[in-house]
mmCIF file of C-alpha atoms in Angstrom:
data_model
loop_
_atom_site.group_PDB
_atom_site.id
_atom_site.type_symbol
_atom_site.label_atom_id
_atom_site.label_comp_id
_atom_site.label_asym_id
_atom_site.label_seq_id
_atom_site.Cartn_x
_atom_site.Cartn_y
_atom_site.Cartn_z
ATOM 1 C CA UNK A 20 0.000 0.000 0.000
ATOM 2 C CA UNK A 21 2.946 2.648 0.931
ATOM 3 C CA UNK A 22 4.127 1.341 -2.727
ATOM 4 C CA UNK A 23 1.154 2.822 -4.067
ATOM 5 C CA UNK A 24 0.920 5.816 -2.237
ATOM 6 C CA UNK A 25 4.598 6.618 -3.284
ATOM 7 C CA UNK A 26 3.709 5.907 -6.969
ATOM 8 C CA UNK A 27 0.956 8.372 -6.881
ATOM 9 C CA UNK A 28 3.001 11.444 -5.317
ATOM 10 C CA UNK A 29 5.343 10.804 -8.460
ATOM 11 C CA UNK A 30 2.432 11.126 -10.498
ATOM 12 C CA UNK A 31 2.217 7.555 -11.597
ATOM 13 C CA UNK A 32 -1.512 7.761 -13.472
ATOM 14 C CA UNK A 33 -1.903 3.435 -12.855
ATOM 15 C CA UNK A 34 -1.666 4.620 -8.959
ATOM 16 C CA UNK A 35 -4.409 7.249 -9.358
ATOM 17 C CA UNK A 36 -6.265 5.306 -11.231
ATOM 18 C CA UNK A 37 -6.121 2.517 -7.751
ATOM 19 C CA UNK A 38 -6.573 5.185 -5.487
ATOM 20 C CA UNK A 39 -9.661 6.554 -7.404
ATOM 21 C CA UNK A 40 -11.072 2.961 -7.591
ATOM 22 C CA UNK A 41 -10.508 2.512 -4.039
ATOM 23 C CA UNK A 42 -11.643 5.647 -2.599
ATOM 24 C CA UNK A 43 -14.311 6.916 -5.472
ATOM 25 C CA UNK A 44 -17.284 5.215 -3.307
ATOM 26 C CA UNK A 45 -16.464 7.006 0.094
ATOM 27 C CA UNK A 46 -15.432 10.028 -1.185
ATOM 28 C CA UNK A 47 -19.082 10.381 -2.966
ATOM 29 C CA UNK A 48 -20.394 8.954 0.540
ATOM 30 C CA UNK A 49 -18.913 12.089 1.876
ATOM 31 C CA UNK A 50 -20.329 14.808 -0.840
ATOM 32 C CA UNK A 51 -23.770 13.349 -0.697
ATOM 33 C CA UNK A 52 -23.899 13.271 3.265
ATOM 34 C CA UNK A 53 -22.536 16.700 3.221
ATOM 35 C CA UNK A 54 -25.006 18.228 0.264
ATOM 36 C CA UNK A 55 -27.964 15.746 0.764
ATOM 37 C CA UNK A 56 -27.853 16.315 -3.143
ATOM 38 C CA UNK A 57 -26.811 13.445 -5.923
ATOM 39 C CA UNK A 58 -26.073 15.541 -8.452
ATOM 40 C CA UNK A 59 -23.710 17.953 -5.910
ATOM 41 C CA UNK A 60 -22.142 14.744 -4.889
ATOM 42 C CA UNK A 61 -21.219 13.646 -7.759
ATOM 43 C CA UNK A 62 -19.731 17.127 -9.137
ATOM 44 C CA UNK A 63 -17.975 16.976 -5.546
ATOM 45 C CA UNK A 64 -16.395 13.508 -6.149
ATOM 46 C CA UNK A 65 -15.333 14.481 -9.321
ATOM 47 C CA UNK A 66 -13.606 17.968 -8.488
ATOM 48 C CA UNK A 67 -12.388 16.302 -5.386
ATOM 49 C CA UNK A 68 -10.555 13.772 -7.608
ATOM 50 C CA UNK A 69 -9.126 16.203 -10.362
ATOM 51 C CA UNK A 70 -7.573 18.290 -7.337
ATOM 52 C CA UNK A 71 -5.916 15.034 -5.669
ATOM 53 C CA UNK A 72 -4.273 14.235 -8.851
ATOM 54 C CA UNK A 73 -3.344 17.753 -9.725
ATOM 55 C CA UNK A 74 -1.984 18.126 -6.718
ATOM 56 C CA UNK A 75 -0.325 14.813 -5.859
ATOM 57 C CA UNK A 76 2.966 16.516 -5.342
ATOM 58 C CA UNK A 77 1.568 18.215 -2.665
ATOM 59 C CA UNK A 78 1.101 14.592 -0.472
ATOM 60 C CA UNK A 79 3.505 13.638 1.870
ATOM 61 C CA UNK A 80 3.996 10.540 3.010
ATOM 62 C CA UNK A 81 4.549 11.304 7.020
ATOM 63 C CA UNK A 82 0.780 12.304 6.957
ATOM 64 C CA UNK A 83 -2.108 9.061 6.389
ATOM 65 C CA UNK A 84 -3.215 9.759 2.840
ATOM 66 C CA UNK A 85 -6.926 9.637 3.958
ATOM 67 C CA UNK A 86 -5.891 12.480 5.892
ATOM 68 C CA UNK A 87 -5.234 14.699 3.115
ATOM 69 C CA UNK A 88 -8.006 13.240 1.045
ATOM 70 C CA UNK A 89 -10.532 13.854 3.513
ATOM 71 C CA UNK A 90 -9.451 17.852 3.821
ATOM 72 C CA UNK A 91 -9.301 18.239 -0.322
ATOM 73 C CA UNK A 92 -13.053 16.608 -0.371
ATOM 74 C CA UNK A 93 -14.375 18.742 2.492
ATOM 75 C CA UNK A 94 -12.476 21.600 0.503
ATOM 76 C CA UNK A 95 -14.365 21.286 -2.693
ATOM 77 C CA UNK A 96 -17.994 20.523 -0.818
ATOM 78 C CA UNK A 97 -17.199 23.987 1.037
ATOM 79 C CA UNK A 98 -16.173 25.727 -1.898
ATOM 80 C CA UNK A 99 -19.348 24.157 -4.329
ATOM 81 C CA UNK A 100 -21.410 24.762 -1.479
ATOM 82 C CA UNK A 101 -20.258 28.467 -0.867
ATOM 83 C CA UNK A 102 -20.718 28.795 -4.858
ATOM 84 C CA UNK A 103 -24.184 27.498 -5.335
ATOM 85 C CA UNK A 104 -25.156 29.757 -2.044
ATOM 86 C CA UNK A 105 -24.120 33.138 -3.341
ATOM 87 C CA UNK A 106 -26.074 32.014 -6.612
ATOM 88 C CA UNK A 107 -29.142 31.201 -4.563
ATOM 89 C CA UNK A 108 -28.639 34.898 -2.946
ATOM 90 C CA UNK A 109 -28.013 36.641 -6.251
ATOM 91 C CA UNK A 110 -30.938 35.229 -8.266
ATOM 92 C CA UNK A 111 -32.869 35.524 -4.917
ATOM 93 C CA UNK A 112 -34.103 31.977 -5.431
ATOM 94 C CA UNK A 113 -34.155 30.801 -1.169
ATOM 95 C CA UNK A 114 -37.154 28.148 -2.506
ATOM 96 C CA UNK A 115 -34.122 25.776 -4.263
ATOM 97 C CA UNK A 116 -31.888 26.289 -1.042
ATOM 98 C CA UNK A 117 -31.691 22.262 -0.588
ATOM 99 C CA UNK A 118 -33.022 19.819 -3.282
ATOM 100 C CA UNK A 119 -34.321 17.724 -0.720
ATOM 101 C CA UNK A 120 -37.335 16.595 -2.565
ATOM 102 C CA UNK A 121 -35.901 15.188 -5.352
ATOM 103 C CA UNK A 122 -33.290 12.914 -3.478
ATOM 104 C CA UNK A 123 -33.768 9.105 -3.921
ATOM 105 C CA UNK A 124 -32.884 6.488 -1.764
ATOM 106 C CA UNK A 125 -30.126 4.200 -2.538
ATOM 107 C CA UNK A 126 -30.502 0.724 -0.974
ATOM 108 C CA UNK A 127 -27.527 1.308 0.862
ATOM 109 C CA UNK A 128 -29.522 3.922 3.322
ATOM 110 C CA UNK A 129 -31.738 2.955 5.846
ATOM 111 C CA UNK A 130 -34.572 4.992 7.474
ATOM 112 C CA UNK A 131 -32.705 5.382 10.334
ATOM 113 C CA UNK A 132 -30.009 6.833 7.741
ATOM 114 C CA UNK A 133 -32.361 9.210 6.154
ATOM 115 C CA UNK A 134 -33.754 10.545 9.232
ATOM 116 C CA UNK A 135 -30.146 11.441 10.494
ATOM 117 C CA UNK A 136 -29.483 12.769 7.130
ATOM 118 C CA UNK A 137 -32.425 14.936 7.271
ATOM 119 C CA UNK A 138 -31.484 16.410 10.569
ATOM 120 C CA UNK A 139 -27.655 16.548 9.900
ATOM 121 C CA UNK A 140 -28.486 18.928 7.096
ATOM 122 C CA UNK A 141 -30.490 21.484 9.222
ATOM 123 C CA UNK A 142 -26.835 21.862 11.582
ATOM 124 C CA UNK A 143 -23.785 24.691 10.217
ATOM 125 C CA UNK A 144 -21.349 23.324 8.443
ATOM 126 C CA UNK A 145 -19.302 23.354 11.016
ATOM 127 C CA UNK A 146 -20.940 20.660 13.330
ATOM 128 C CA UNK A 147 -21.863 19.032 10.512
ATOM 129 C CA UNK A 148 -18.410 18.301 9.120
ATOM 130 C CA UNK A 149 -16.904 16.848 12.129
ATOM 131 C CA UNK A 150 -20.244 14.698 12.737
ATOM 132 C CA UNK A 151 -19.677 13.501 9.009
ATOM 133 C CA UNK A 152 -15.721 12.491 9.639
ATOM 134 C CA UNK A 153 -16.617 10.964 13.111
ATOM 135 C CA UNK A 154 -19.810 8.585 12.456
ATOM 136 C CA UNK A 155 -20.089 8.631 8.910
ATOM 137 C CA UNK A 156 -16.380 7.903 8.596
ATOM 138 C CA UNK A 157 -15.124 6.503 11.581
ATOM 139 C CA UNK A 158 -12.172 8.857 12.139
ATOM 140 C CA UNK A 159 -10.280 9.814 15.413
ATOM 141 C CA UNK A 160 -11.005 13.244 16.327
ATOM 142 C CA UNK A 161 -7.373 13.594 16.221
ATOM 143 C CA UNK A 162 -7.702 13.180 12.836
ATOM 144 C CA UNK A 163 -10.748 15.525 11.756
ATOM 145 C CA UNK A 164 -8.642 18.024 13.505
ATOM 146 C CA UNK A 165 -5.547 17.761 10.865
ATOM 147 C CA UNK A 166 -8.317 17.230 8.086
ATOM 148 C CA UNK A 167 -10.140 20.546 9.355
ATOM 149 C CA UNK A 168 -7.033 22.318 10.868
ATOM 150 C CA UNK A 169 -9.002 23.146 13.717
ATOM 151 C CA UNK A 170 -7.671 22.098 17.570
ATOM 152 C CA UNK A 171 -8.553 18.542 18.790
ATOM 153 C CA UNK A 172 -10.376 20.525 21.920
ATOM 154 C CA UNK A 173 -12.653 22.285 18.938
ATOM 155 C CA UNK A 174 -13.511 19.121 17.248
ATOM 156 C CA UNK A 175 -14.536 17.600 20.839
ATOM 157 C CA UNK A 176 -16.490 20.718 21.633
ATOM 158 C CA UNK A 177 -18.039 20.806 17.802
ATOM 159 C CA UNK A 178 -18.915 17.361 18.190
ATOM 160 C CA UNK A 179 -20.727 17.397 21.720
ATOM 161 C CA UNK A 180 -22.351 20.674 20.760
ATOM 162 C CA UNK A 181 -23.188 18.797 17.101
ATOM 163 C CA UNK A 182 -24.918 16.224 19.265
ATOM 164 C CA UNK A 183 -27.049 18.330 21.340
ATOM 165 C CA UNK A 184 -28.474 20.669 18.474
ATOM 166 C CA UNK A 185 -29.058 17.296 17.008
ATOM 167 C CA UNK A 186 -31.203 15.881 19.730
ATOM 168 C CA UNK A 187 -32.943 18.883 20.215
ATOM 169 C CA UNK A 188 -34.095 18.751 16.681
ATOM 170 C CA UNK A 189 -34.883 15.312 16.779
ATOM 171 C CA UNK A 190 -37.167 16.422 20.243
ATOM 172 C CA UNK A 191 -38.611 19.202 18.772
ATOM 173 C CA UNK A 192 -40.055 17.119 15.285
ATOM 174 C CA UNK A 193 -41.265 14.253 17.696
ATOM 175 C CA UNK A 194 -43.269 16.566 19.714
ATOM 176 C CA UNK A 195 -44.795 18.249 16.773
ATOM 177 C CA UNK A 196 -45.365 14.648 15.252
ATOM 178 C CA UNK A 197 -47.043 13.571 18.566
ATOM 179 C CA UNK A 198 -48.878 16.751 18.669
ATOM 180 C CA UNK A 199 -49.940 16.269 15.216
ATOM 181 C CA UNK A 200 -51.163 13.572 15.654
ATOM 182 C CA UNK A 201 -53.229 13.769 18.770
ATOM 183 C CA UNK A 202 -54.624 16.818 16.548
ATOM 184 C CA UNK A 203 -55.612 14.278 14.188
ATOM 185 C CA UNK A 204 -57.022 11.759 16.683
ATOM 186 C CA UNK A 205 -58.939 14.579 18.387
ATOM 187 C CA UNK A 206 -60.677 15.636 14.865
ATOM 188 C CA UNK A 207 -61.484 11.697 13.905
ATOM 189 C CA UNK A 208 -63.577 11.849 17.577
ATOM 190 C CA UNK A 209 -65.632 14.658 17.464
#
């Protein structure tokens, strides 16, 4: 694997080519949990990829290569993301501010993945980019903090304050469900 690695940062196009096969699926994992968006993914996962090989000089081999793969992906999303927001503000269309309706579920996702998706995307960027790296992608918060270049005491404090906003969102729809429904109940009775 270090083989590999080393091939790429000379520029070897058979070692992108690896790294792209082995990475392509995660790397679009990451886009579309961070947009909630196919399409965006997919522009993500491409840009993402044309900026590791363009810059595959720029990789050294003291740091984990997911490391610096992870910060060039959340890169791009941030930059795409920043893009398509100053659009939305220019052309003063706030209706298209998330495509949520027209995302499909692939077989891989769950309910219980959807309905964390859903809420994820109502969180900042902020929390939501360490949330992604921890428990969408299993990494050490010592290592969101060299992806984000943020201190490992922000990415604990992102992540706790991540998880409350996140359960008081979850509270807050439940309650209106429940109260929705006893609404609903109380009209079918009378």
């Amino acid at each position: 694997m270090e083989n590999l690695y080393q091939n790429f940062r000379e520029g070897d196009q058979l070692a992108f080519h690896k790294i792209y096969n082995l990475y392509k699926k995660k790397v679009y994992d990451i886009a579309l949990i961070y947009t909630n968006n196919h399409s965006l993914a997919e522009d993500i996962t491409q840009e993402a990829f044309i900026r590791i090989f363009s810059k595959h000089h720029l990789y050294k081999e003291e740091f984990a290569f997911d490391t610096w793969m992870y910060r060039i992906v959340i890169n791009v999303a941030n930059n795409i993301l920043r893009k398509q927001k100053w659009m939305r503000l220019f052309k003063n269309e706030v209706e298209e501010q998330y495509h949520v309706d027209s995302i499909k579920v692939e077989e891989n996702y769950d309910e219980h993945s959807l309905d964390s998706l859903y809420f994820l995307e109502k969180l900042p960027h902020k929390l939501k980019s360490v949330l992604v790296l921890k428990y969408y992608q299993d990494l050490t918060q010592e290592e969101i903090a060299i992806i984000l270049k943020i201190p490992v005491g922000t990415v604990k404090s992102r992540i706790h304050l991540g998880l409350k906003k996140l359960r008081v969102l979850i509270e807050s729809e439940n309650s209106r469900k429940e109260s929705d429904g006893y609404e609903i109940y109380r009209k079918r009775i009378t």
